[in-house]
């Protein structure tokens, strides 16, 4: 089983739609979780951390289910500018040096 | 100026040539990393460094070497470039004391012909 798995997509959605991305991770000792956004040919940028209780940042909501080792990202009212690849990222252990990246899910928001 | 700066942005080199990619940061982070990204394979760790005296191999270090010249500088070398090292290379930094993930440079697009 791969360490961090995501549906590669692409997800093609109309403007205004709600879209959800899912991610599973294999290391039950993982302690920190993130969603990164990567535009084409650009560097990944931190979108939001994911907390156990779930957290929201504007139109974006992240959820974590430790029992199922599952992370999700919900985008409401999609904008054209949301078109990008979304990377699920996991860090194992408080002192861990390394982030493990999923391969990403590509989102295209269509006018 | 960017927090993490990579040079060059783009480079085309010939098989067998030695090439160095450079990374500098102004964030004051101790930890620095080199990744490569290939279509369909995601980001893969090449080397990482916790401080100037600490260098560690990542999952795909063969064919690469690194140098941590100072806390703020971390360079990646391809001793004898080969075509399958054609990729997008990213430098990143992180701070152990903060759980904010990594800050990436803008990347170096390397083509080996």
XYZ file of C-alpha atoms in Angstrom, chain A residues 13 17 55 62 64 94 96-97 104:
9
model
C -16.411 20.909 -12.257
C -19.893 23.611 -7.628
C -11.057 23.052 10.271
C -10.494 19.927 5.860
C -9.314 14.099 9.411
C 6.462 15.021 16.258
C 9.864 13.682 12.002
C 11.982 15.357 9.401
C -2.005 15.026 -6.177
